[in-house]
PDB file of C-alpha atoms in Angstrom:
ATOM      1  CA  UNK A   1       0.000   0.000   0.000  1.00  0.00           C
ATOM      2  CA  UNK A   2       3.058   2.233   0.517  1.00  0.00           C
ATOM      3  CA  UNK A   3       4.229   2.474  -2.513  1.00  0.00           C
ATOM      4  CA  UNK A   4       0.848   2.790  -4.156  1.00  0.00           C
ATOM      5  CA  UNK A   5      -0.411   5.546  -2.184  1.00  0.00           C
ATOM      6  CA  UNK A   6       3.003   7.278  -2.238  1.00  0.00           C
ATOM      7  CA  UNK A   7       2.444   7.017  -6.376  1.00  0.00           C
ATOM      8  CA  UNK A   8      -0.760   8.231  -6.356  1.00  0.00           C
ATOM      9  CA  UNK A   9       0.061  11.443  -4.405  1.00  0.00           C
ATOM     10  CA  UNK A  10       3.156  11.727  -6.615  1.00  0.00           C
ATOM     11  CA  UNK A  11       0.427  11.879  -9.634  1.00  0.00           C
ATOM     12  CA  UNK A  12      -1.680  14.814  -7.548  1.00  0.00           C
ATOM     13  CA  UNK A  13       1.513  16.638  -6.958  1.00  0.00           C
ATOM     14  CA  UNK A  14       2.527  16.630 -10.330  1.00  0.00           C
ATOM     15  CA  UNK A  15      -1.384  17.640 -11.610  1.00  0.00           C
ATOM     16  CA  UNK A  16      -1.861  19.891  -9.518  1.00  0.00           C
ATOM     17  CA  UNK A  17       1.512  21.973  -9.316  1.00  0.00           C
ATOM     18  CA  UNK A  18       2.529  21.113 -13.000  1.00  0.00           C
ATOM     19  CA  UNK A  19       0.668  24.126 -14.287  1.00  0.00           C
ATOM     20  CA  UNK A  20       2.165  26.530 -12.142  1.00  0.00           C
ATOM     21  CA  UNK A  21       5.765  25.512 -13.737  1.00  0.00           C
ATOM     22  CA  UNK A  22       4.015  25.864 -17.249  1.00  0.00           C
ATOM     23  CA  UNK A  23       3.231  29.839 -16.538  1.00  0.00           C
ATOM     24  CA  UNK A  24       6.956  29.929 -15.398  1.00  0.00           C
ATOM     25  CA  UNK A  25       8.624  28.084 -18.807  1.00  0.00           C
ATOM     26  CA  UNK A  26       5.719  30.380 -21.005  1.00  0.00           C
ATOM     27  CA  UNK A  27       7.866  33.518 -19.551  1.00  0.00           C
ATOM     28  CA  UNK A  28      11.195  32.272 -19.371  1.00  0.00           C
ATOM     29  CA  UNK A  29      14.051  32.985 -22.252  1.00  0.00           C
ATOM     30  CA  UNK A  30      14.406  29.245 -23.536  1.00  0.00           C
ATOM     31  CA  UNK A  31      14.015  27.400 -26.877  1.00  0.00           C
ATOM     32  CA  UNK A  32      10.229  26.531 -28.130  1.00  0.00           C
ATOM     33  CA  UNK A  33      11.034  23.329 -28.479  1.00  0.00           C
ATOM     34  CA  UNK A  34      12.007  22.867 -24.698  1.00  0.00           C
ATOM     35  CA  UNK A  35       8.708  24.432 -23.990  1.00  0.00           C
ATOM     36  CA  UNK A  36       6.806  21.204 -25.522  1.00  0.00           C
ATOM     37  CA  UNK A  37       9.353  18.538 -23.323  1.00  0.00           C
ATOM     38  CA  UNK A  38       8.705  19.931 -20.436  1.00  0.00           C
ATOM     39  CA  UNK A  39       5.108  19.832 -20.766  1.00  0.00           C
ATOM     40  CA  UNK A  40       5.559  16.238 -22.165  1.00  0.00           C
ATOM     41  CA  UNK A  41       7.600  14.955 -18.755  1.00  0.00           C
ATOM     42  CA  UNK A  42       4.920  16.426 -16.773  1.00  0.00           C
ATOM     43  CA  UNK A  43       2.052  14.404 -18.492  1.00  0.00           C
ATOM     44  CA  UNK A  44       4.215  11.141 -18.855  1.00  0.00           C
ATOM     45  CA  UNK A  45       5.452  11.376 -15.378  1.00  0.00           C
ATOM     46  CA  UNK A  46       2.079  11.951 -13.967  1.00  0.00           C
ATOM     47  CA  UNK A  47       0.310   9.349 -15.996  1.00  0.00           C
ATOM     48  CA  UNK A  48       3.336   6.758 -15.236  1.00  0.00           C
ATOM     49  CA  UNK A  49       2.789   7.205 -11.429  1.00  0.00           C
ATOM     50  CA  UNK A  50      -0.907   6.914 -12.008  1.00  0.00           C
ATOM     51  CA  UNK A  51      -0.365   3.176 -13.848  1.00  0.00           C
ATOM     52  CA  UNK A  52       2.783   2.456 -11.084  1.00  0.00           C
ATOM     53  CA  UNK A  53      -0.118   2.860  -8.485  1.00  0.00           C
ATOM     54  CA  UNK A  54      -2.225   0.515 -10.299  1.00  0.00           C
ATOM     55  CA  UNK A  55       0.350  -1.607 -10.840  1.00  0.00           C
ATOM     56  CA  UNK A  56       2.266  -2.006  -7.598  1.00  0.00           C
ATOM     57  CA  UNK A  57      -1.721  -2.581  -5.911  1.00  0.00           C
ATOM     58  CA  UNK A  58      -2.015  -5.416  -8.625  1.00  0.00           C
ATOM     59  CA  UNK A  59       1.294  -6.820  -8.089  1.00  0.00           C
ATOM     60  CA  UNK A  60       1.937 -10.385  -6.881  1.00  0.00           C
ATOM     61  CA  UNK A  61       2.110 -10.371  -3.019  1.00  0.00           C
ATOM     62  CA  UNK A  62       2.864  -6.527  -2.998  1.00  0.00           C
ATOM     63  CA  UNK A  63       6.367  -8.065  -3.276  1.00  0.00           C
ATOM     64  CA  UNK A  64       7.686  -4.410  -4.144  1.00  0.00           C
ATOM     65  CA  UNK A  65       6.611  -2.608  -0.849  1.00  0.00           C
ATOM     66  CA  UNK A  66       8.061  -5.841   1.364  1.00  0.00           C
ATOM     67  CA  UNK A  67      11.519  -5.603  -0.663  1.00  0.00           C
ATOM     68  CA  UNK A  68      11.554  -2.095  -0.031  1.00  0.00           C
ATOM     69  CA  UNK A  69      11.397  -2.137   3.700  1.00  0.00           C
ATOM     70  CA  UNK A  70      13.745  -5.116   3.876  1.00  0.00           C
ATOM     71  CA  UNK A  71      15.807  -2.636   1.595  1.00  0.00           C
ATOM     72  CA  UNK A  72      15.349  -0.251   4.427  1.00  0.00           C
ATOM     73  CA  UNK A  73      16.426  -2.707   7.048  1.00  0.00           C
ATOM     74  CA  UNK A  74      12.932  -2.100   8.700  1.00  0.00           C
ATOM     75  CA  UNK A  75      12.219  -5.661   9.492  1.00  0.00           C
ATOM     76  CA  UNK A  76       9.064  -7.727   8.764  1.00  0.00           C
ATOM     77  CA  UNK A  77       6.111  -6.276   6.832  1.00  0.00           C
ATOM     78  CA  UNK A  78       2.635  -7.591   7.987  1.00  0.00           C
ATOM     79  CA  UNK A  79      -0.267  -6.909   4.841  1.00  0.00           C
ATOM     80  CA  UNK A  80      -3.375  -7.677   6.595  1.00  0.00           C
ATOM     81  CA  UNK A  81      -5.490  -5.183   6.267  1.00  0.00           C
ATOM     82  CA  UNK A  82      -3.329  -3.410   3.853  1.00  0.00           C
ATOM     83  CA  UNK A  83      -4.338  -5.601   1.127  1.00  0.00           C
ATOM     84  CA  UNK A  84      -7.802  -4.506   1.634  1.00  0.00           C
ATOM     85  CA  UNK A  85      -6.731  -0.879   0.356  1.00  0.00           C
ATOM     86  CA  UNK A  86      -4.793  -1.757  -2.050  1.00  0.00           C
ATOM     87  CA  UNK A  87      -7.825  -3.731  -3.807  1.00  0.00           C
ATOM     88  CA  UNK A  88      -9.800  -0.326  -3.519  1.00  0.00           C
ATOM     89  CA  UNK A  89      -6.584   1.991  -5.435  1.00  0.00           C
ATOM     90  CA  UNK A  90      -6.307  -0.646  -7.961  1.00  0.00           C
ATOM     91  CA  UNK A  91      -9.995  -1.275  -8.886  1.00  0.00           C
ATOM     92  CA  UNK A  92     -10.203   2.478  -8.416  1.00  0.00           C
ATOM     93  CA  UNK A  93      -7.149   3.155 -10.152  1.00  0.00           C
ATOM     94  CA  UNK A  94      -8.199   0.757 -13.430  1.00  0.00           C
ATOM     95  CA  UNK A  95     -11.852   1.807 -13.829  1.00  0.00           C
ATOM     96  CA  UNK A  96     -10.456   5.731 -13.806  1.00  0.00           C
ATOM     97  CA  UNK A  97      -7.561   4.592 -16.593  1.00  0.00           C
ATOM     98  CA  UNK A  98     -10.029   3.347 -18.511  1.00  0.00           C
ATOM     99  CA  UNK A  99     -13.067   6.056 -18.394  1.00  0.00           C
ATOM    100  CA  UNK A 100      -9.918   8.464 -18.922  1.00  0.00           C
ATOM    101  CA  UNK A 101      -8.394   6.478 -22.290  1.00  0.00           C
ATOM    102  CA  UNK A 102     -11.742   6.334 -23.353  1.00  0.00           C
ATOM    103  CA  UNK A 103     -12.509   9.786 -23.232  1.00  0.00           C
ATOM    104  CA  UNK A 104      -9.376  10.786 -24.647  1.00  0.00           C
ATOM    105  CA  UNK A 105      -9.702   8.366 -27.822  1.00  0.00           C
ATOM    106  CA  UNK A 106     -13.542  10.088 -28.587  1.00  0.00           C
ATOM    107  CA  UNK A 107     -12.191  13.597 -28.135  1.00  0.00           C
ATOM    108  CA  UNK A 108      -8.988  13.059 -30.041  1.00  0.00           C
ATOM    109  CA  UNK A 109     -11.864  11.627 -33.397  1.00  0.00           C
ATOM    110  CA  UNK A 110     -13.720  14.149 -33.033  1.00  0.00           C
ATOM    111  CA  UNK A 111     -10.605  16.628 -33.202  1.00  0.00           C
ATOM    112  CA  UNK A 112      -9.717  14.883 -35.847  1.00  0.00           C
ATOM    113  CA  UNK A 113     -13.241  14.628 -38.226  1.00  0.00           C
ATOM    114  CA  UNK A 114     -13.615  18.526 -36.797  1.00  0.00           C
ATOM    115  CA  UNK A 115      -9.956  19.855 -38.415  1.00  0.00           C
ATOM    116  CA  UNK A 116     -11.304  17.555 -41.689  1.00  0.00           C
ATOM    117  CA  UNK A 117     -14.450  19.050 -41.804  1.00  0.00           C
ATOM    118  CA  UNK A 118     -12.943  22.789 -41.030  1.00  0.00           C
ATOM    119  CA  UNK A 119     -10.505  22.217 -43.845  1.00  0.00           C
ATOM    120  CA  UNK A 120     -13.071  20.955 -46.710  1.00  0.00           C
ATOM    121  CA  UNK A 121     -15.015  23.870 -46.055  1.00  0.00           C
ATOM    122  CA  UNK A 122     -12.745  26.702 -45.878  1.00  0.00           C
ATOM    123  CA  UNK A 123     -10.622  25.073 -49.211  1.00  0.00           C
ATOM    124  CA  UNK A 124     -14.251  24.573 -50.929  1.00  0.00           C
ATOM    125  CA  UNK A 125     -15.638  28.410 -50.092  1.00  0.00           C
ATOM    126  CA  UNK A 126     -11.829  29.725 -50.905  1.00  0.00           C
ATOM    127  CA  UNK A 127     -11.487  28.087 -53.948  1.00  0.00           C
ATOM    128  CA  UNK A 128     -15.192  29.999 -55.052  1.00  0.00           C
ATOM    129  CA  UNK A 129     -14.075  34.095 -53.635  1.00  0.00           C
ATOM    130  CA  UNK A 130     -10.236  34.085 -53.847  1.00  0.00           C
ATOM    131  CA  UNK A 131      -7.012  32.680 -55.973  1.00  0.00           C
ATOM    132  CA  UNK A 132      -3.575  31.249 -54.038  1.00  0.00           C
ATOM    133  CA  UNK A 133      -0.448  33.078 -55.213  1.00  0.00           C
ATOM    134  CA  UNK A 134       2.609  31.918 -54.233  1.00  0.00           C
ATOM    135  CA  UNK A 135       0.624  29.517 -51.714  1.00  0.00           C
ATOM    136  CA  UNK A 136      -1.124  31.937 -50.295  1.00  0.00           C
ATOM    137  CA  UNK A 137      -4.854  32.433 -50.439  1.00  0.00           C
ATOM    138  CA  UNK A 138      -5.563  36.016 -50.667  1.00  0.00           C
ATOM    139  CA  UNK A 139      -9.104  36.798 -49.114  1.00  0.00           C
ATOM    140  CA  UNK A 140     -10.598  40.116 -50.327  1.00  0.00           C
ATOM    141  CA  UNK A 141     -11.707  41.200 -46.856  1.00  0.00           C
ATOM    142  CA  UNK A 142     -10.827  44.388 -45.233  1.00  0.00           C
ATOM    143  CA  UNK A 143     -10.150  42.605 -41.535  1.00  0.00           C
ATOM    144  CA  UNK A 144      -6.597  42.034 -40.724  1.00  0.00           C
ATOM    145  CA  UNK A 145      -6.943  37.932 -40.904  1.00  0.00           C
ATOM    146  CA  UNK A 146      -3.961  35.763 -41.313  1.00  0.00           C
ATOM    147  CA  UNK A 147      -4.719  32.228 -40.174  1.00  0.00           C
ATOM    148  CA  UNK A 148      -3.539  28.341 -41.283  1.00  0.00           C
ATOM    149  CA  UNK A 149      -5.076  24.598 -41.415  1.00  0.00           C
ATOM    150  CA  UNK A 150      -3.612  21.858 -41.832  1.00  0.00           C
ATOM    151  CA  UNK A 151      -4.770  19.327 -44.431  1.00  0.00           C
ATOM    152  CA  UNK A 152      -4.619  18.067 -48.236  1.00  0.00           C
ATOM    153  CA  UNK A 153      -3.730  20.790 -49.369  1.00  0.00           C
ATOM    154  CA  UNK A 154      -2.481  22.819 -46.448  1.00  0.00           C
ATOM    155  CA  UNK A 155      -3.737  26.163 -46.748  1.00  0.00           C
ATOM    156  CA  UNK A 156      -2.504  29.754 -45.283  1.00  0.00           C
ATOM    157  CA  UNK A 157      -4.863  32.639 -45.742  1.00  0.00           C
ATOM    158  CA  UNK A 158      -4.406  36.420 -45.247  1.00  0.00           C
ATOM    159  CA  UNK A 159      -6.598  39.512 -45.882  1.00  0.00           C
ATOM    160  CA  UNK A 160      -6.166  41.887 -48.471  1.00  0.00           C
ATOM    161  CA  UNK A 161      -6.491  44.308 -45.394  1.00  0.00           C
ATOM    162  CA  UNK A 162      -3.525  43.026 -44.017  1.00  0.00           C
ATOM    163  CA  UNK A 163      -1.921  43.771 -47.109  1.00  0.00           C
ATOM    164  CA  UNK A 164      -2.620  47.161 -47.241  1.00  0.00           C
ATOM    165  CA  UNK A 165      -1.699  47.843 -43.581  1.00  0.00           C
ATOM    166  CA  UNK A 166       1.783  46.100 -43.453  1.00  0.00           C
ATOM    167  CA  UNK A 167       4.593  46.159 -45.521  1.00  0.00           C
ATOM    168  CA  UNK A 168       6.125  43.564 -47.336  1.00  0.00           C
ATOM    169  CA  UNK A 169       8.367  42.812 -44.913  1.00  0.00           C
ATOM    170  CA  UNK A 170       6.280  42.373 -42.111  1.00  0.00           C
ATOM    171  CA  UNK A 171       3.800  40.175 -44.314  1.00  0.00           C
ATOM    172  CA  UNK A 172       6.343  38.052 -45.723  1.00  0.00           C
ATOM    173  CA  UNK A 173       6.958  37.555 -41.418  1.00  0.00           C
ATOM    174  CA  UNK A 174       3.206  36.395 -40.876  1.00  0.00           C
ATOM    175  CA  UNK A 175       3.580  33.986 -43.825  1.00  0.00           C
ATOM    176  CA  UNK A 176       6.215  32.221 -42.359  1.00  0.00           C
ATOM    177  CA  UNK A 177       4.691  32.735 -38.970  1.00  0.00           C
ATOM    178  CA  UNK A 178       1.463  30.565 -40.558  1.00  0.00           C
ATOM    179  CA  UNK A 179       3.697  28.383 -42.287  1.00  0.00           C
ATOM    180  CA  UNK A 180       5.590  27.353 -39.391  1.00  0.00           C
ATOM    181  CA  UNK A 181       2.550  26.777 -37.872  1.00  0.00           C
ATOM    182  CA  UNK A 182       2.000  24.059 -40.416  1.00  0.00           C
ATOM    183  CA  UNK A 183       5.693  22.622 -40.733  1.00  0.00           C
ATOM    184  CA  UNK A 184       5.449  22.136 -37.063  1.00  0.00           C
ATOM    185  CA  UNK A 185       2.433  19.931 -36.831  1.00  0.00           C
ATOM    186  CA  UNK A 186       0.939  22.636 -33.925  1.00  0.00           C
ATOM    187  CA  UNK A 187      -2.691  21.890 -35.154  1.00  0.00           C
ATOM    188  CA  UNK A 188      -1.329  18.426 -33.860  1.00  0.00           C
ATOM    189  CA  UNK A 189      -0.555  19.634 -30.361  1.00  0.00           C
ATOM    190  CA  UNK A 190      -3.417  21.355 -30.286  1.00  0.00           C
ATOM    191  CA  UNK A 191      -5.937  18.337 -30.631  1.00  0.00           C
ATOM    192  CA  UNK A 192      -3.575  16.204 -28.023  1.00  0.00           C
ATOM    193  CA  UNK A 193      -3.993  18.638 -25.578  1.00  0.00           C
ATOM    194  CA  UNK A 194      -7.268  19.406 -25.931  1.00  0.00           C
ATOM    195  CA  UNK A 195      -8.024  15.605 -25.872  1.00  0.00           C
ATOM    196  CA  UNK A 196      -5.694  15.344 -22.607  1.00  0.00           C
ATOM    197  CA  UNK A 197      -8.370  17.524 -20.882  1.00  0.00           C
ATOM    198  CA  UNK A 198     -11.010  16.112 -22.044  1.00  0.00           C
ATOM    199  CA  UNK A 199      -9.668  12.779 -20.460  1.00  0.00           C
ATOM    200  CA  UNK A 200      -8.653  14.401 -17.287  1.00  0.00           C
ATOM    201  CA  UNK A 201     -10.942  17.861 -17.223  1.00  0.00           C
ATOM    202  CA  UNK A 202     -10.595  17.228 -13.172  1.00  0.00           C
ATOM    203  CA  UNK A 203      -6.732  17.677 -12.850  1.00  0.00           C
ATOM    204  CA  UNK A 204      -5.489  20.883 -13.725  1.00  0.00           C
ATOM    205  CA  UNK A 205      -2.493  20.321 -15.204  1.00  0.00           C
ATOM    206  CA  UNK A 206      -4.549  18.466 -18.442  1.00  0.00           C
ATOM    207  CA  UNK A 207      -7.265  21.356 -17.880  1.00  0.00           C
ATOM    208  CA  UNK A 208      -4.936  23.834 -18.472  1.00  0.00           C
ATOM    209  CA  UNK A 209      -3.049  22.255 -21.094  1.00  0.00           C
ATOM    210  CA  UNK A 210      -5.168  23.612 -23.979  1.00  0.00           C
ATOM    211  CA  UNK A 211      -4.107  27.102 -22.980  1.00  0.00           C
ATOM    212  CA  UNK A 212      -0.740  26.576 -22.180  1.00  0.00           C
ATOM    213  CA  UNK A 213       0.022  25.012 -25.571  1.00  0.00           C
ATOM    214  CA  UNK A 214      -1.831  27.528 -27.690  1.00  0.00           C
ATOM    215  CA  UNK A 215       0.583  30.205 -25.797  1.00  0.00           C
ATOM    216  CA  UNK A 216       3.610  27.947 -26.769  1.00  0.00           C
ATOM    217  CA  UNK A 217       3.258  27.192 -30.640  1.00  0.00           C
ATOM    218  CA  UNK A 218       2.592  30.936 -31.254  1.00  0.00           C
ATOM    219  CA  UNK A 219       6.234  32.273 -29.389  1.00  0.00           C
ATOM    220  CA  UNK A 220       7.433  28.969 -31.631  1.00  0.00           C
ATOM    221  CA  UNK A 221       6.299  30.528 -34.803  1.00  0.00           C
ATOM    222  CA  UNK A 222       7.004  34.183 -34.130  1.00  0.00           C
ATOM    223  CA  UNK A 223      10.336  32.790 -33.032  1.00  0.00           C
ATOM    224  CA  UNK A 224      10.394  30.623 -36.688  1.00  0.00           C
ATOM    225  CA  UNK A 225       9.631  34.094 -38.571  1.00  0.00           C
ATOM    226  CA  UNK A 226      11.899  35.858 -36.077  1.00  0.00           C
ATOM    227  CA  UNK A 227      15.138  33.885 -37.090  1.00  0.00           C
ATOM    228  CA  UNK A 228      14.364  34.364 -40.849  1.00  0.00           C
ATOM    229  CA  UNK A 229      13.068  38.163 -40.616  1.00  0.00           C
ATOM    230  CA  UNK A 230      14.228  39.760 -37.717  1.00  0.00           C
ATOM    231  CA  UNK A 231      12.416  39.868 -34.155  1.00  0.00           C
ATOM    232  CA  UNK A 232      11.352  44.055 -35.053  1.00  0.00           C
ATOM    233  CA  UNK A 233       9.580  42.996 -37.938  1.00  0.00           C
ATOM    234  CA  UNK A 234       7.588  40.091 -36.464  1.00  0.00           C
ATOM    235  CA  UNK A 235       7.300  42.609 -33.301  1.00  0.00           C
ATOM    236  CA  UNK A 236       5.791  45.271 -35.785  1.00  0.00           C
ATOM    237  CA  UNK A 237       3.824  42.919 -37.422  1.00  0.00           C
ATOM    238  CA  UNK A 238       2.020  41.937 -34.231  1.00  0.00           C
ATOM    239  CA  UNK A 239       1.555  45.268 -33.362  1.00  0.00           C
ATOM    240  CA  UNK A 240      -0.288  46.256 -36.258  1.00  0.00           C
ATOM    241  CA  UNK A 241      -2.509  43.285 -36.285  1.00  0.00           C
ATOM    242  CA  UNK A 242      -3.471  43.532 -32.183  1.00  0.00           C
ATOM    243  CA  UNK A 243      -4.007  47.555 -31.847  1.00  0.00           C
ATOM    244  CA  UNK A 244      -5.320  46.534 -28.532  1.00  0.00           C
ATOM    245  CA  UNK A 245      -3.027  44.170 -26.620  1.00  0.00           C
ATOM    246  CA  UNK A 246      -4.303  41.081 -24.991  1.00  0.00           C
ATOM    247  CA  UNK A 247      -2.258  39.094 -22.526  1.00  0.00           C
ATOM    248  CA  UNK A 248      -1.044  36.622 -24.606  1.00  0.00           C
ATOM    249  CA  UNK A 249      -0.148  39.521 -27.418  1.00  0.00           C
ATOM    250  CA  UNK A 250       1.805  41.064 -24.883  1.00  0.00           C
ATOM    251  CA  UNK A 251       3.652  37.847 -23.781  1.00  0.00           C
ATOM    252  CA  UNK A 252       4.514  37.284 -27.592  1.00  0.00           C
ATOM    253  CA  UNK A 253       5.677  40.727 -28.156  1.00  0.00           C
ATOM    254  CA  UNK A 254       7.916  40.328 -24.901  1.00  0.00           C
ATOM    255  CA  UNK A 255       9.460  37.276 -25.877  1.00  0.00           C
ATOM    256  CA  UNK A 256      10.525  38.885 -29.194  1.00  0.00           C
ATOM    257  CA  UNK A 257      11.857  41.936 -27.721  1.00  0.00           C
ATOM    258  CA  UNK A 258      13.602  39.663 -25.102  1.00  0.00           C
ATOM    259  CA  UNK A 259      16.011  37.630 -28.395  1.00  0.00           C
ATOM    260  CA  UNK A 260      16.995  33.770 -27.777  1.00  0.00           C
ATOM    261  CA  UNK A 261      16.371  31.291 -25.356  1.00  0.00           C
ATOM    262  CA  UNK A 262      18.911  30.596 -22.878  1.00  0.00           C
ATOM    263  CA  UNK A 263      20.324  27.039 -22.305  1.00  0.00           C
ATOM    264  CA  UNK A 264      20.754  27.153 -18.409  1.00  0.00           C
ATOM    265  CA  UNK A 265      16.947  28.003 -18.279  1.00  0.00           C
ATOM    266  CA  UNK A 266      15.501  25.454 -20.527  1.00  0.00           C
ATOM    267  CA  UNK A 267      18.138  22.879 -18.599  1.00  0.00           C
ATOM    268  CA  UNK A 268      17.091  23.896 -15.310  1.00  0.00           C
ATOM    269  CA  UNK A 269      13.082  23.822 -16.322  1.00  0.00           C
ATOM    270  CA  UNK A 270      14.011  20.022 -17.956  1.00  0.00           C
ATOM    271  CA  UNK A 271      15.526  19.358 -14.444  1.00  0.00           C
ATOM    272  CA  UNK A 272      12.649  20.556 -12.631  1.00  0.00           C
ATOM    273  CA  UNK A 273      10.423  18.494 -14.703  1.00  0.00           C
ATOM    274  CA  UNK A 274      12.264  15.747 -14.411  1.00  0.00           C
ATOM    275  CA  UNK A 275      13.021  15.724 -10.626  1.00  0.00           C
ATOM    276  CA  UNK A 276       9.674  16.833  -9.651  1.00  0.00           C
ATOM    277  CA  UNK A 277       7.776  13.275 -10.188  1.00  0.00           C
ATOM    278  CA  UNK A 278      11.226  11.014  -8.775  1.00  0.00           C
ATOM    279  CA  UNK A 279      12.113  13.504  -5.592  1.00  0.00           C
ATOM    280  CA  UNK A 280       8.464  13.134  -4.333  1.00  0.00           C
ATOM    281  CA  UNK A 281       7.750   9.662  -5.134  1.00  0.00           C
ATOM    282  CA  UNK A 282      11.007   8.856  -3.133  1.00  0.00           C
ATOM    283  CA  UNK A 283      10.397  11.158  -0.321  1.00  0.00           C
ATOM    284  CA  UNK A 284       6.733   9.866  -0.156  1.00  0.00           C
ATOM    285  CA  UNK A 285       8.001   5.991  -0.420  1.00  0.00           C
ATOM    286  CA  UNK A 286      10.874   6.279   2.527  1.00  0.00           C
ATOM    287  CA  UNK A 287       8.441   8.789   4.786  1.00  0.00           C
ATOM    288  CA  UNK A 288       5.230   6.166   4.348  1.00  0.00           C
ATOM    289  CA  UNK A 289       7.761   2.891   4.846  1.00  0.00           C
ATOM    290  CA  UNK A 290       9.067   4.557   8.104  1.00  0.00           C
ATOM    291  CA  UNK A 291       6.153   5.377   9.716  1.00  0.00           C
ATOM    292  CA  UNK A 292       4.137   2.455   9.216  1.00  0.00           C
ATOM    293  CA  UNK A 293       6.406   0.392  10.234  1.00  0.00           C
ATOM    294  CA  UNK A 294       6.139   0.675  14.096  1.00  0.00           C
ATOM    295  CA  UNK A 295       2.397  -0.023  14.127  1.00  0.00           C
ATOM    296  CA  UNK A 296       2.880  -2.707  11.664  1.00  0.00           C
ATOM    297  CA  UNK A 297       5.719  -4.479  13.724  1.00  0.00           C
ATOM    298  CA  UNK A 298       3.508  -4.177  16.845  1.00  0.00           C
ATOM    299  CA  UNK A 299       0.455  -5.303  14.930  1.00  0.00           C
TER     300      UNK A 299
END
C-alpha cells in the first residue's frame, strides 16, 4: 500500500503543481522546443505514477513494498489489512484509466473529423471568392486575418487588409509565422492537448493544457519568422494586427523583444520536470515505509 499511495500522491503533486511551472517556462528565455518537453515529462510522469499505483496494488504479493522495507532494514512487513486498500486503489485506479483512455480516444476523433471538416469547407468556399499566389490564399476582406489549417492541401490565408496595412516585410513575417505553424504539426498539439483535458478535465495540469500550448506554438512561430526576418519585424507585425493588446499579445511581443532562449533556463526547467515526479515519489516511499512500520511491527 506504501508504494501505491506514495504514487498516487506523486500523480496529484505533479497535476496539480505542473501548471504553475508551465506559466513559469511560457515567460522564461528558452528554446520553443524545450517548452513542448517539459510539458511532455509532466504528463508522462504523472500518468506513469498513475499506472505504477495501479500496478504495484495489482502486483503479486505486494512483493515491491516488502523488498523495499527489507531494503530499508525495517524488518518484517505484515499486509493484513493493507491488502484490503490496495484492492480499492487498484480497482479504483483501473476503472479511472479506462473512463480516462476512453474519453481521450472520442475527443482526439472528433478533433480529428472537426480539423477535416474545417478544412473541406474553408478550401471549398476559398477556392469559389479568392485565388492562391505563391501559396497563399488572398481573401478580399478588409479585416486584418492571417490564419492556417492543416490538411490536403495545407492552406494559409491572409486579408487583403492586411496587405494594405503592413509592408512587405512584415507580411512576408506572418507567412512564415502561418507556415511554421503548419511545418510544425501545432494543429497536432493542439488536438492532443485538448483531448488530454477532455480525459482528465478534473486535474489541472490536463485542464490547463489547452491554454498553455496555444501560448507555446505561437512564441514557436514568431520565433520561426523571427530567425528568418528579424524579431522588429515580427514585433511590428504583431503590433499592427493587435491595436489593442491582450495578454497573450503582450507575452509574444515580450518574448521577441527579449532575443533567444537561454540554455541554463531550458536545462534547469528540464531538471525541474524531471526531478519533480522522482524527488516526491522517493520522499513519499521512505516517509510512508518509516512510519508504518512501528504499528505494523507491533500489529
Amino acid at each position: 500500500m506504501i508504494v501505491s499511495a506514495a504514487l498516487v500522491a506523486t500523480a496529484a503533486v505533479v497535476g496539480f503543481c505542473g501548471p504553475a511551472l508551465l506559466r513559469r517556462v511560457l515567460r522564461a528565455r528558452m528554446s520553443s522546443p524545450l517548452r513542448f518537453v517539459v510539458w511532455i515529462l509532466l504528463l508522462g510522469s504523472m500518468i506513469a505514477a498513475g499506472a505504477g499505483a495501479v500496478a504495484a496494488a495489482f502486483g503479486p504479493g505486494h512483493e515491491v513494498a516488502r523488498r523495499l522495507v527489507a531494503w530499508l532494514r525495517l524488518d518484517t512487513l505484515r499486509h493484513h489489512e493493507v491488502l484490503h486498500l490496495d484492492e480499492v486503489v487498484g480497482l479504483s485506479g483501473a476503472l479511472l484509466a479506462a473512463g480516462a483512455a476512453g474519453a481521450f480516444a472520442l475527443a482526439a476523433i472528433r478533433r480529428y473529423r472537426h480539423q477535416l471538416r474545417l478544412h473541406d469547407r474553408h478550401f471549398a468556399e476559398l477556392s469559389m471568392v479568392c485565388r492562391a499566389r505563391a501559396g497563399v490564399w488572398w481573401l478580399p476582406s478588409e479585416e486584418k486575418l492571417a490564419y492556417s489549417i492543416a490538411g490536403k492541401p495545407d492552406l494559409v490565408v491572409l486579408s487583403e487588409g492586411l496587405a494594405k496595412d503592413l509592408s512587405a516585410l512584415e507580411l512576408a513575417a506572418v507567412v512564415d509565422h502561418e507556415r511554421s505553424h503548419l511545418r510544425g504539426r501545432h494543429h497536432r498539439l493542439v488536438g492532443f492537448a485538448h483531448a488530454v483535458s477532455a480525459a482528465l478535465p478534473f486535474v489541472p495540469l490536463a485542464r490547463q493544457s489547452p491554454e498553455f500550448v496555444a501560448a507555446a506554438v505561437e512564441l514557436s512561430a514568431d520565433a520561426a519568422a523571427g530567425r528568418r526576418h528579424g524579431p522588429a519585424t515580427v514585433s511590428a507585425a504583431l503590433d499592427r494586427m493587435h491595436p489593442v493588446r491582450s495578454a497573450a499579445t503582450a507575452l509574444r511581443l515580450e518574448h521577441l523583444a527579449r532575443g533567444h532562449g537561454s540554455a541554463m533556463t531550458g536545462a534547469l526547467a528540464l531538471a525541474t520536470a524531471a526531478l519533480l515526479p522522482v524527488s516526491t515519489a522517493a520522499a513519499l516511499i521512505v516517509a510512508g515505509a518509516w512510519t508504518a512500520t512501528p504499528a505494523l511491527l507491533h500489529a
